[in-house]
PDB file of C-alpha atoms in Angstrom:
ATOM      1  CA  MET O   1     -18.997  -7.612 -20.132  1.00 75.00           C
ATOM      2  CA  ASP O   2     -20.329 -11.144 -19.578  1.00 88.00           C
ATOM      3  CA  ILE O   3     -18.822 -12.688 -16.420  1.00 92.00           C
ATOM      4  CA  ARG O   4     -17.264 -15.628 -18.403  1.00 92.00           C
ATOM      5  CA  GLN O   5     -15.692 -13.287 -20.977  1.00 93.00           C
ATOM      6  CA  LEU O   6     -14.393 -11.016 -18.088  1.00 94.00           C
ATOM      7  CA  GLY O   7     -12.699 -14.034 -16.372  1.00 94.00           C
ATOM      8  CA  ASP O   8     -11.217 -15.366 -19.949  1.00 94.00           C
ATOM      9  CA  ASN O   9      -9.866 -11.844 -20.465  1.00 94.00           C
ATOM     10  CA  ILE O  10      -7.931 -11.970 -17.136  1.00 96.00           C
ATOM     11  CA  ARG O  11      -6.900 -15.522 -17.659  1.00 95.00           C
ATOM     12  CA  ASN O  12      -5.672 -14.989 -21.085  1.00 95.00           C
ATOM     13  CA  PHE O  13      -3.983 -11.270 -20.551  1.00 96.00           C
ATOM     14  CA  SER O  14      -0.457 -11.030 -22.098  1.00 96.00           C
ATOM     15  CA  LEU O  15       1.917  -7.996 -21.493  1.00 96.00           C
ATOM     16  CA  ASP O  16       2.861  -8.537 -25.334  1.00 94.00           C
ATOM     17  CA  ASP O  17      -0.570  -7.682 -26.657  1.00 90.00           C
ATOM     18  CA  GLY O  18       0.145  -3.917 -27.284  1.00 87.00           C
ATOM     19  CA  ASP O  19       1.622  -2.598 -30.213  1.00 89.00           C
ATOM     20  CA  LEU O  20       4.975  -1.816 -28.267  1.00 94.00           C
ATOM     21  CA  GLY O  21       4.944  -5.413 -26.646  1.00 94.00           C
ATOM     22  CA  SER O  22       5.985  -5.910 -23.109  1.00 95.00           C
ATOM     23  CA  GLN O  23       8.878  -3.403 -23.093  1.00 95.00           C
ATOM     24  CA  GLY O  24      10.885  -5.366 -20.702  1.00 95.00           C
ATOM     25  CA  TYR O  25       8.377  -6.215 -18.160  1.00 96.00           C
ATOM     26  CA  THR O  26       7.551  -9.915 -17.370  1.00 95.00           C
ATOM     27  CA  ARG O  27       4.970  -9.842 -14.642  1.00 95.00           C
ATOM     28  CA  VAL O  28       1.796  -7.426 -13.344  1.00 96.00           C
ATOM     29  CA  LEU O  29       2.140  -6.940  -9.772  1.00 96.00           C
ATOM     30  CA  LEU O  30      -1.026  -6.233  -7.891  1.00 97.00           C
ATOM     31  CA  GLN O  31       0.136  -4.509  -4.841  1.00 95.00           C
ATOM     32  CA  LEU O  32      -2.313  -4.393  -1.957  1.00 95.00           C
ATOM     33  CA  PHE O  33      -2.015  -1.934   0.816  1.00 91.00           C
ATOM     34  CA  GLY O  34      -4.243  -0.902   3.532  1.00 87.00           C
ATOM     35  CA  TYR O  35      -4.503  -0.726   7.525  1.00 86.00           C
ATOM     36  CA  THR O  36      -4.695  -3.917   9.298  1.00 83.00           C
ATOM     37  CA  GLY O  37      -8.023  -5.690   9.414  1.00 86.00           C
ATOM     38  CA  HIS O  38      -9.496  -4.144   6.259  1.00 91.00           C
ATOM     39  CA  GLU O  39      -9.615  -7.626   4.416  1.00 92.00           C
ATOM     40  CA  LYS O  40      -6.775  -7.557   2.053  1.00 92.00           C
ATOM     41  CA  SER O  41      -6.031 -11.409   2.636  1.00 91.00           C
ATOM     42  CA  SER O  42      -9.667 -12.131   2.049  1.00 94.00           C
ATOM     43  CA  PHE O  43      -9.577 -10.177  -1.128  1.00 96.00           C
ATOM     44  CA  ILE O  44      -6.709 -12.374  -2.208  1.00 95.00           C
ATOM     45  CA  ASN O  45      -8.645 -15.488  -1.403  1.00 95.00           C
ATOM     46  CA  SER O  46     -11.822 -14.204  -3.146  1.00 96.00           C
ATOM     47  CA  CYS O  47      -9.755 -13.572  -6.458  1.00 96.00           C
ATOM     48  CA  LYS O  48      -8.097 -17.143  -6.274  1.00 95.00           C
ATOM     49  CA  TYR O  49     -11.441 -18.530  -5.663  1.00 95.00           C
ATOM     50  CA  ILE O  50     -13.250 -17.048  -8.681  1.00 94.00           C
ATOM     51  CA  LEU O  51     -10.147 -17.483 -11.129  1.00 93.00           C
ATOM     52  CA  GLU O  52      -9.592 -21.038 -10.348  1.00 87.00           C
ATOM     53  CA  GLU O  53     -13.231 -21.832 -11.121  1.00 75.00           C
ATOM     54  CA  GLY O  54     -13.602 -24.561  -8.337  1.00 73.00           C
ATOM     55  CA  GLU O  55     -16.357 -24.827  -5.739  1.00 77.00           C
ATOM     56  CA  ASN O  56     -13.844 -25.549  -3.006  1.00 86.00           C
ATOM     57  CA  PHE O  57     -12.852 -22.402  -1.338  1.00 89.00           C
ATOM     58  CA  LYS O  58      -9.460 -22.304   0.260  1.00 88.00           C
ATOM     59  CA  GLU O  59      -7.788 -19.637   2.571  1.00 88.00           C
ATOM     60  CA  HIS O  60      -4.631 -19.100   0.514  1.00 87.00           C
ATOM     61  CA  ALA O  61      -3.770 -15.925   2.449  1.00 84.00           C
ATOM     62  CA  GLU O  62      -4.479 -16.025   6.168  1.00 73.00           C
ATOM     63  CA  ALA O  63      -7.250 -13.642   7.037  1.00 59.00           C
ATOM     64  CA  ARG O  64      -8.715 -12.428  10.499  1.00 50.00           C
ATOM     65  CA  LYS O  65     -11.497 -10.226  11.475  1.00 44.00           C
ATOM     66  CA  THR O  66      -9.487  -8.297  14.078  1.00 40.00           C
ATOM     67  CA  ASP O  67      -7.761  -4.917  13.997  1.00 39.00           C
ATOM     68  CA  TYR O  68      -4.503  -6.634  14.308  1.00 41.00           C
ATOM     69  CA  GLY O  69      -3.919  -8.697  11.067  1.00 46.00           C
ATOM     70  CA  PRO O  70      -1.260 -11.286  10.924  1.00 47.00           C
ATOM     71  CA  THR O  71       0.348 -10.561   7.618  1.00 50.00           C
ATOM     72  CA  MET O  72       4.162  -9.831   8.620  1.00 66.00           C
ATOM     73  CA  VAL O  73       5.604 -11.194   5.464  1.00 73.00           C
ATOM     74  CA  ARG O  74       5.434  -9.907   1.900  1.00 82.00           C
ATOM     75  CA  ASN O  75       3.476 -12.738   0.310  1.00 88.00           C
ATOM     76  CA  ALA O  76       2.798 -13.196  -3.200  1.00 91.00           C
ATOM     77  CA  TYR O  77      -0.150 -15.217  -4.753  1.00 94.00           C
ATOM     78  CA  PRO O  78      -0.155 -15.848  -8.608  1.00 94.00           C
ATOM     79  CA  LEU O  79      -3.658 -15.370 -10.315  1.00 96.00           C
ATOM     80  CA  THR O  80      -2.384 -16.297 -13.830  1.00 95.00           C
ATOM     81  CA  ASN O  81       1.076 -16.865 -15.338  1.00 95.00           C
ATOM     82  CA  VAL O  82       1.362 -13.168 -15.866  1.00 96.00           C
ATOM     83  CA  ILE O  83      -0.654 -11.724 -12.993  1.00 97.00           C
ATOM     84  CA  THR O  84       0.423 -11.985  -9.303  1.00 96.00           C
ATOM     85  CA  ILE O  85      -1.159 -10.276  -6.234  1.00 96.00           C
ATOM     86  CA  VAL O  86       0.773  -9.259  -3.269  1.00 93.00           C
ATOM     87  CA  ASP O  87      -0.156  -9.158   0.297  1.00 90.00           C
ATOM     88  CA  ASN O  88       1.928  -6.288   2.028  1.00 86.00           C
ATOM     89  CA  ARG O  89       2.180  -5.681   5.438  1.00 77.00           C
ATOM     90  CA  GLY O  90      -0.461  -3.587   6.913  1.00 70.00           C
ATOM     91  CA  CYS O  91      -0.442  -0.730   9.441  1.00 67.00           C
ATOM     92  CA  SER O  92      -2.710   0.221  12.329  1.00 63.00           C
ATOM     93  CA  LYS O  93      -1.308   3.839  12.801  1.00 62.00           C
ATOM     94  CA  MET O  94       1.920   4.914  10.976  1.00 60.00           C
ATOM     95  CA  ASN O  95       4.720   6.941  11.988  1.00 63.00           C
ATOM     96  CA  ASP O  96       7.252   8.314   9.495  1.00 69.00           C
ATOM     97  CA  PHE O  97       9.555   5.254   9.288  1.00 71.00           C
ATOM     98  CA  GLU O  98       6.444   2.830   8.953  1.00 75.00           C
ATOM     99  CA  ARG O  99       5.395   5.187   5.961  1.00 80.00           C
ATOM    100  CA  ALA O 100       8.776   4.752   4.378  1.00 82.00           C
ATOM    101  CA  GLU O 101       8.502   0.975   4.715  1.00 82.00           C
ATOM    102  CA  VAL O 102       5.081   1.094   3.039  1.00 86.00           C
ATOM    103  CA  TYR O 103       6.806   2.785   0.014  1.00 89.00           C
ATOM    104  CA  ALA O 104       9.658   0.359   0.011  1.00 87.00           C
ATOM    105  CA  GLN O 105       7.147  -2.523  -0.255  1.00 87.00           C
ATOM    106  CA  LEU O 106       5.447  -0.438  -2.910  1.00 90.00           C
ATOM    107  CA  GLY O 107       8.573  -0.003  -5.034  1.00 91.00           C
ATOM    108  CA  ASN O 108       9.754  -3.715  -4.670  1.00 89.00           C
ATOM    109  CA  PHE O 109      12.594  -2.735  -2.442  1.00 87.00           C
ATOM    110  CA  ILE O 110      11.767  -5.417  -0.081  1.00 82.00           C
ATOM    111  CA  PRO O 111      12.059  -9.007  -1.631  1.00 78.00           C
ATOM    112  CA  ILE O 112       8.875 -10.890  -1.744  1.00 78.00           C
ATOM    113  CA  GLY O 113       8.575 -13.670   0.804  1.00 70.00           C
ATOM    114  CA  GLU O 114      10.718 -11.539   3.218  1.00 60.00           C
ATOM    115  CA  LYS O 115       9.365 -10.366   6.584  1.00 61.00           C
ATOM    116  CA  VAL O 116       8.538  -6.668   6.658  1.00 59.00           C
ATOM    117  CA  GLU O 117       9.928  -5.208  10.040  1.00 62.00           C
ATOM    118  CA  TRP O 118       9.417  -1.466  10.933  1.00 51.00           C
ATOM    119  CA  LYS O 119      12.737   0.208  11.100  1.00 61.00           C
ATOM    120  CA  ASP O 120      13.227   3.154  13.535  1.00 61.00           C
ATOM    121  CA  ASN O 121      16.121   4.882  12.107  1.00 65.00           C
ATOM    122  CA  TYR O 122      17.743   6.524   8.989  1.00 64.00           C
ATOM    123  CA  LYS O 123      20.872   4.133   8.718  1.00 71.00           C
ATOM    124  CA  ALA O 124      18.640   1.040   8.968  1.00 71.00           C
ATOM    125  CA  MET O 125      16.249   2.464   6.156  1.00 73.00           C
ATOM    126  CA  MET O 126      19.071   3.184   3.762  1.00 77.00           C
ATOM    127  CA  GLY O 127      20.835  -0.031   4.389  1.00 75.00           C
ATOM    128  CA  ALA O 128      17.698  -1.787   3.299  1.00 75.00           C
ATOM    129  CA  ILE O 129      17.404   0.103   0.239  1.00 79.00           C
ATOM    130  CA  GLU O 130      21.239  -0.627  -0.570  1.00 80.00           C
ATOM    131  CA  ASP O 131      20.654  -4.297  -0.035  1.00 77.00           C
ATOM    132  CA  SER O 132      17.872  -4.479  -2.590  1.00 79.00           C
ATOM    133  CA  GLU O 133      20.348  -3.834  -5.287  1.00 77.00           C
ATOM    134  CA  LEU O 134      21.884  -7.228  -4.727  1.00 75.00           C
ATOM    135  CA  GLU O 135      18.989  -8.666  -6.764  1.00 79.00           C
ATOM    136  CA  PRO O 136      17.252  -5.757  -8.263  1.00 82.00           C
ATOM    137  CA  ASN O 137      13.560  -6.406  -9.432  1.00 84.00           C
ATOM    138  CA  PHE O 138      12.838  -4.039 -12.376  1.00 89.00           C
ATOM    139  CA  SER O 139      10.516  -6.194 -14.564  1.00 93.00           C
ATOM    140  CA  ASP O 140       7.307  -6.082 -12.377  1.00 94.00           C
ATOM    141  CA  LEU O 141       4.838  -3.725 -13.865  1.00 96.00           C
ATOM    142  CA  ILE O 142       3.381  -2.374 -10.483  1.00 96.00           C
ATOM    143  CA  VAL O 143      -0.394  -1.524 -10.134  1.00 97.00           C
ATOM    144  CA  PRO O 144      -1.248  -0.247  -6.462  1.00 96.00           C
ATOM    145  CA  ILE O 145      -4.456  -1.126  -4.803  1.00 97.00           C
ATOM    146  CA  PHE O 146      -5.625   0.339  -1.373  1.00 95.00           C
ATOM    147  CA  VAL O 147      -8.184  -1.737   0.583  1.00 95.00           C
ATOM    148  CA  TYR O 148     -10.444  -0.210   2.968  1.00 95.00           C
ATOM    149  CA  SER O 149     -13.417  -1.713   4.953  1.00 95.00           C
ATOM    150  CA  VAL O 150     -16.707   0.341   4.979  1.00 95.00           C
ATOM    151  CA  ARG O 151     -16.993  -0.890   8.487  1.00 92.00           C
ATOM    152  CA  LYS O 152     -14.387   1.538   9.536  1.00 89.00           C
ATOM    153  CA  LEU O 153     -14.885   5.181   9.763  1.00 87.00           C
ATOM    154  CA  ILE O 154     -12.133   7.370   8.193  1.00 88.00           C
ATOM    155  CA  SER O 155     -10.474   9.681  10.633  1.00 86.00           C
ATOM    156  CA  ALA O 156      -8.904  12.860   9.800  1.00 86.00           C
ATOM    157  CA  GLU O 157      -5.317  11.383  10.354  1.00 83.00           C
ATOM    158  CA  GLU O 158      -6.154   8.358   8.051  1.00 84.00           C
ATOM    159  CA  ARG O 159      -7.728  10.767   5.291  1.00 88.00           C
ATOM    160  CA  GLN O 160      -4.466  12.837   5.120  1.00 87.00           C
ATOM    161  CA  ASP O 161      -2.307   9.551   5.211  1.00 85.00           C
ATOM    162  CA  MET O 162      -4.358   8.031   2.387  1.00 88.00           C
ATOM    163  CA  LYS O 163      -4.217  11.350   0.195  1.00 91.00           C
ATOM    164  CA  THR O 164      -0.456  11.610   0.585  1.00 89.00           C
ATOM    165  CA  PHE O 165      -0.224   7.776  -0.210  1.00 89.00           C
ATOM    166  CA  MET O 166      -2.187   8.207  -3.425  1.00 92.00           C
ATOM    167  CA  GLU O 167      -0.162  11.158  -4.597  1.00 94.00           C
ATOM    168  CA  ASN O 168       3.213   9.235  -3.731  1.00 92.00           C
ATOM    169  CA  CYS O 169       1.982   6.064  -5.585  1.00 93.00           C
ATOM    170  CA  VAL O 170       1.558   8.247  -8.680  1.00 94.00           C
ATOM    171  CA  LYS O 171       4.931   9.530  -8.409  1.00 94.00           C
ATOM    172  CA  MET O 172       6.349   6.037  -7.871  1.00 93.00           C
ATOM    173  CA  THR O 173       4.353   3.969 -10.419  1.00 94.00           C
ATOM    174  CA  ASP O 174       2.539   6.611 -12.588  1.00 94.00           C
ATOM    175  CA  ILE O 175      -0.693   4.957 -11.566  1.00 95.00           C
ATOM    176  CA  VAL O 176      -3.391   6.278  -9.229  1.00 95.00           C
ATOM    177  CA  PRO O 177      -4.336   3.622  -6.898  1.00 96.00           C
ATOM    178  CA  ILE O 178      -7.422   1.549  -7.303  1.00 97.00           C
ATOM    179  CA  ILE O 179      -9.551   1.794  -4.182  1.00 97.00           C
ATOM    180  CA  VAL O 180     -11.268  -1.471  -3.148  1.00 98.00           C
ATOM    181  CA  LEU O 181     -13.953  -1.053  -0.436  1.00 97.00           C
ATOM    182  CA  THR O 182     -14.647  -4.436   1.288  1.00 97.00           C
ATOM    183  CA  SER O 183     -17.874  -5.408   3.286  1.00 96.00           C
ATOM    184  CA  LYS O 184     -19.859  -3.280   0.874  1.00 94.00           C
ATOM    185  CA  THR O 185     -23.197  -4.415   2.487  1.00 93.00           C
ATOM    186  CA  LYS O 186     -22.133  -3.469   5.804  1.00 94.00           C
ATOM    187  CA  GLY O 187     -21.752   0.300   5.777  1.00 92.00           C
ATOM    188  CA  ASP O 188     -22.418   3.265   3.418  1.00 94.00           C
ATOM    189  CA  TYR O 189     -20.044   2.428   0.773  1.00 94.00           C
ATOM    190  CA  LEU O 190     -21.370   5.321  -1.448  1.00 95.00           C
ATOM    191  CA  GLU O 191     -20.527   8.031   1.004  1.00 94.00           C
ATOM    192  CA  MET O 192     -17.119   6.410   1.453  1.00 95.00           C
ATOM    193  CA  GLU O 193     -16.581   6.302  -2.269  1.00 96.00           C
ATOM    194  CA  LYS O 194     -17.244  10.048  -2.362  1.00 95.00           C
ATOM    195  CA  GLN O 195     -14.642  10.775   0.497  1.00 95.00           C
ATOM    196  CA  PHE O 196     -12.004   8.767  -1.682  1.00 95.00           C
ATOM    197  CA  ARG O 197     -12.833  10.498  -4.812  1.00 96.00           C
ATOM    198  CA  LEU O 198     -12.274  13.757  -2.783  1.00 94.00           C
ATOM    199  CA  MET O 199      -8.915  12.577  -1.980  1.00 94.00           C
ATOM    200  CA  GLY O 200      -7.931  12.022  -5.712  1.00 94.00           C
ATOM    201  CA  ALA O 201      -9.159   8.545  -6.470  1.00 96.00           C
ATOM    202  CA  GLU O 202     -10.108   7.684  -9.863  1.00 96.00           C
ATOM    203  CA  THR O 203     -11.274   4.141  -9.441  1.00 97.00           C
ATOM    204  CA  VAL O 204     -13.250   3.153  -6.413  1.00 97.00           C
ATOM    205  CA  MET O 205     -15.028  -0.334  -6.313  1.00 97.00           C
ATOM    206  CA  ALA O 206     -17.216  -1.884  -3.680  1.00 97.00           C
ATOM    207  CA  ILE O 207     -17.094  -5.583  -3.108  1.00 97.00           C
ATOM    208  CA  GLU O 208     -18.148  -8.398  -0.678  1.00 97.00           C
ATOM    209  CA  ASN O 209     -15.451 -10.937  -0.262  1.00 96.00           C
ATOM    210  CA  TYR O 210     -15.850 -14.763  -0.145  1.00 95.00           C
ATOM    211  CA  THR O 211     -15.025 -16.284   3.173  1.00 93.00           C
ATOM    212  CA  MET O 212     -15.204 -19.631   4.944  1.00 91.00           C
ATOM    213  CA  GLU O 213     -18.426 -18.632   6.258  1.00 92.00           C
ATOM    214  CA  SER O 214     -19.829 -17.177   2.771  1.00 92.00           C
ATOM    215  CA  THR O 215     -18.783 -19.484  -0.103  1.00 92.00           C
ATOM    216  CA  ILE O 216     -21.786 -19.649  -2.505  1.00 92.00           C
ATOM    217  CA  LYS O 217     -20.746 -17.821  -5.544  1.00 93.00           C
ATOM    218  CA  THR O 218     -23.153 -15.051  -6.665  1.00 94.00           C
ATOM    219  CA  LEU O 219     -23.019 -13.404 -10.117  1.00 95.00           C
ATOM    220  CA  GLY O 220     -22.748  -9.993  -8.383  1.00 95.00           C
ATOM    221  CA  ARG O 221     -20.232 -10.690  -5.924  1.00 96.00           C
ATOM    222  CA  SER O 222     -18.019 -12.566  -8.456  1.00 96.00           C
ATOM    223  CA  THR O 223     -18.359  -9.709 -11.096  1.00 96.00           C
ATOM    224  CA  ASP O 224     -17.310  -7.088  -8.740  1.00 97.00           C
ATOM    225  CA  ILE O 225     -14.129  -8.884  -7.706  1.00 97.00           C
ATOM    226  CA  LEU O 226     -13.366  -9.622 -11.243  1.00 97.00           C
ATOM    227  CA  MET O 227     -13.722  -5.975 -12.143  1.00 97.00           C
ATOM    228  CA  VAL O 228     -11.305  -4.885  -9.783  1.00 97.00           C
ATOM    229  CA  ILE O 229      -8.595  -7.110 -11.643  1.00 97.00           C
ATOM    230  CA  ASP O 230      -9.859  -6.106 -14.936  1.00 97.00           C
ATOM    231  CA  SER O 231      -9.528  -2.360 -13.892  1.00 97.00           C
ATOM    232  CA  ALA O 232      -5.846  -2.949 -13.094  1.00 97.00           C
ATOM    233  CA  LEU O 233      -5.323  -4.497 -16.363  1.00 97.00           C
ATOM    234  CA  ARG O 234      -6.656  -1.447 -18.195  1.00 96.00           C
ATOM    235  CA  TYR O 235      -4.186   0.689 -16.170  1.00 96.00           C
ATOM    236  CA  VAL O 236      -1.517  -1.723 -17.474  1.00 96.00           C
ATOM    237  CA  ARG O 237      -2.620  -1.527 -21.100  1.00 96.00           C
ATOM    238  CA  PHE O 238      -2.672   2.267 -20.935  1.00 95.00           C
ATOM    239  CA  ARG O 239       0.799   2.694 -19.626  1.00 94.00           C
ATOM    240  CA  LEU O 240       2.112   0.089 -22.284  1.00 95.00           C
ATOM    241  CA  GLU O 241       0.753   2.321 -24.984  1.00 94.00           C
ATOM    242  CA  GLN O 242       3.516   4.742 -24.360  1.00 93.00           C
ATOM    243  CA  PRO O 243       7.359   4.099 -24.384  1.00 94.00           C
ATOM    244  CA  ARG O 244       8.613   2.535 -20.940  1.00 94.00           C
ATOM    245  CA  ASP O 245      12.044   1.804 -19.511  1.00 95.00           C
ATOM    246  CA  PRO O 246      11.744  -0.493 -16.483  1.00 94.00           C
ATOM    247  CA  ARG O 247      15.101   0.091 -15.424  1.00 93.00           C
ATOM    248  CA  ARG O 248      15.125   3.804 -15.533  1.00 94.00           C
ATOM    249  CA  GLU O 249      11.661   3.659 -13.676  1.00 94.00           C
ATOM    250  CA  ARG O 250      13.346   1.646 -10.851  1.00 93.00           C
ATOM    251  CA  ILE O 251      16.122   4.260 -10.711  1.00 92.00           C
ATOM    252  CA  GLU O 252      13.372   6.941 -10.108  1.00 93.00           C
ATOM    253  CA  ARG O 253      11.630   4.978  -7.578  1.00 92.00           C
ATOM    254  CA  LYS O 254      15.043   4.665  -5.852  1.00 91.00           C
ATOM    255  CA  LYS O 255      15.487   8.365  -5.927  1.00 92.00           C
ATOM    256  CA  PHE O 256      12.237   8.723  -4.485  1.00 92.00           C
ATOM    257  CA  MET O 257      13.055   6.568  -1.646  1.00 89.00           C
ATOM    258  CA  TYR O 258      16.237   8.233  -0.858  1.00 88.00           C
ATOM    259  CA  ASN O 259      14.685  11.676  -0.982  1.00 90.00           C
ATOM    260  CA  TYR O 260      11.660  10.477   1.177  1.00 88.00           C
ATOM    261  CA  ILE O 261      14.200   9.015   3.886  1.00 86.00           C
ATOM    262  CA  HIS O 262      16.228  11.990   3.853  1.00 85.00           C
ATOM    263  CA  HIS O 263      13.318  14.070   4.725  1.00 85.00           C
ATOM    264  CA  ILE O 264      12.289  11.637   7.482  1.00 80.00           C
ATOM    265  CA  GLN O 265      15.743  12.274   8.810  1.00 80.00           C
ATOM    266  CA  LEU O 266      15.475  15.960   8.756  1.00 83.00           C
ATOM    267  CA  HIS O 267      12.112  15.752  10.439  1.00 76.00           C
ATOM    268  CA  GLN O 268      13.437  13.565  13.142  1.00 75.00           C
ATOM    269  CA  GLU O 269      16.292  15.914  13.940  1.00 77.00           C
ATOM    270  CA  GLU O 270      13.977  18.847  14.056  1.00 78.00           C
ATOM    271  CA  LYS O 271      11.787  17.008  16.541  1.00 77.00           C
ATOM    272  CA  LYS O 272      14.720  16.173  18.514  1.00 76.00           C
ATOM    273  CA  ASP O 273      16.052  19.642  18.617  1.00 77.00           C
ATOM    274  CA  GLU O 274      12.616  20.899  19.569  1.00 81.00           C
ATOM    275  CA  ILE O 275      12.504  18.605  22.477  1.00 82.00           C
ATOM    276  CA  GLU O 276      15.947  19.456  23.709  1.00 76.00           C
ATOM    277  CA  LYS O 277      15.202  23.275  23.436  1.00 80.00           C
ATOM    278  CA  SER O 278      12.010  22.596  25.522  1.00 82.00           C
ATOM    279  CA  GLU O 279      14.042  20.771  28.249  1.00 82.00           C
ATOM    280  CA  ARG O 280      16.749  23.445  28.283  1.00 81.00           C
ATOM    281  CA  GLU O 281      13.927  26.080  28.703  1.00 78.00           C
ATOM    282  CA  LYS O 282      12.164  24.153  31.580  1.00 82.00           C
ATOM    283  CA  GLU O 283      15.678  23.631  33.154  1.00 79.00           C
ATOM    284  CA  GLU O 284      16.299  27.587  32.755  1.00 77.00           C
ATOM    285  CA  LYS O 285      13.124  28.570  34.100  1.00 80.00           C
ATOM    286  CA  LYS O 286      13.429  26.172  37.260  1.00 78.00           C
ATOM    287  CA  GLN O 287      16.858  27.681  37.837  1.00 76.00           C
ATOM    288  CA  GLU O 288      15.478  31.106  37.550  1.00 80.00           C
ATOM    289  CA  GLU O 289      12.623  30.184  40.045  1.00 74.00           C
ATOM    290  CA  GLU O 290      15.114  28.793  42.352  1.00 70.00           C
ATOM    291  CA  LYS O 291      17.190  31.862  42.348  1.00 75.00           C
ATOM    292  CA  LYS O 292      14.069  34.171  43.043  1.00 71.00           C
ATOM    293  CA  GLY O 293      13.237  31.978  45.876  1.00 70.00           C
ATOM    294  CA  LEU O 294      16.822  32.053  47.499  1.00 65.00           C
ATOM    295  CA  CYS O 295      16.535  35.865  47.075  1.00 67.00           C
ATOM    296  CA  THR O 296      13.351  36.172  49.043  1.00 64.00           C
ATOM    297  CA  LEU O 297      14.755  34.075  51.771  1.00 57.00           C
ATOM    298  CA  LEU O 298      17.767  36.418  51.968  1.00 57.00           C
TER     299      LEU O 298
END
C-alpha cells in the first residue's frame, strides 16, 4: 500500500465503517506495554511525527535511553479523532502485584492521567479495582501492543513473563498483542521475531524510531511505523465483524482481575507459610542441637 494511502486510511478510520457499526465503542485505545527503556515513548513520538505530517519533530512523550524510564503516569496521546495511544508504566522486573498493576492498566481500571503506583497487598489492589467503578470506562476498544528493543537480550524470566502476558491479553481483550521491535538496525531483529512467534505472537513488526537526533523522514522508516497502526486497525475491524457488548466485556475483564488478584493472595500466603515453616524448623533444629550439647556436657 502506498504510504500516502496508508496514512489517509489511518486518519480517516471510523468505528462505524463495518456492517454492525461501532456497537457502543467510541475510541480505539492502542495500549503500549513493555519494560522500561525499550522506547515506548519514542514510538509514540514517531507516530505523532508521521501522522501530523509536519517537519518539526516534537517530544510529546518524554523518552530516555536509560533502563529506568520516566513514565509513571498513564498518559494518552490522540493520533486521530478516533485513535488514541497510551503510554503505560513500564517495569524493570515484575513481582506478582506489579503484574497485577500491568493488567489493571490493560483493562482500563486505572484512569488515564493517573499516576501508577505499584501496590504490595491484596486489599490495596482490590480497593483500586472497586474505585474504578466510580467512572467505569467500557467504550474503549483496546488493542495491546508490546514494545521490546532488539538491543536487549531476552532472559528466560522475561520470556515466561511475556508469554503469560500475551495469553492474558487474549483473555482480557480477545486480541493477541502486536509485538513492536524497536532499534531494528541495532540487533538481530529476525532472531528476536522468531523468539516472539514461538511465544505465541501473531504480528511482529520491527521499526526504527524517530528521535531528536534522527528526524529526517525516510520512506521505509515511516512506512514501518504506520504499518503498526494499520495492523492494530485490522484487529479492530476483525473484532467488529462479530457482535460485541462493551459493557459485558468490561465485566469479564473485571472478573479476570478479581481472579488474578485472588491467586496472588493465595500465592503470597503460601510463601508466607513456607517461610514460617522454615523458620520453625530452624528453631527446632537449633533447640535439638542445644539439648544434645547439654547432654554431652552432663
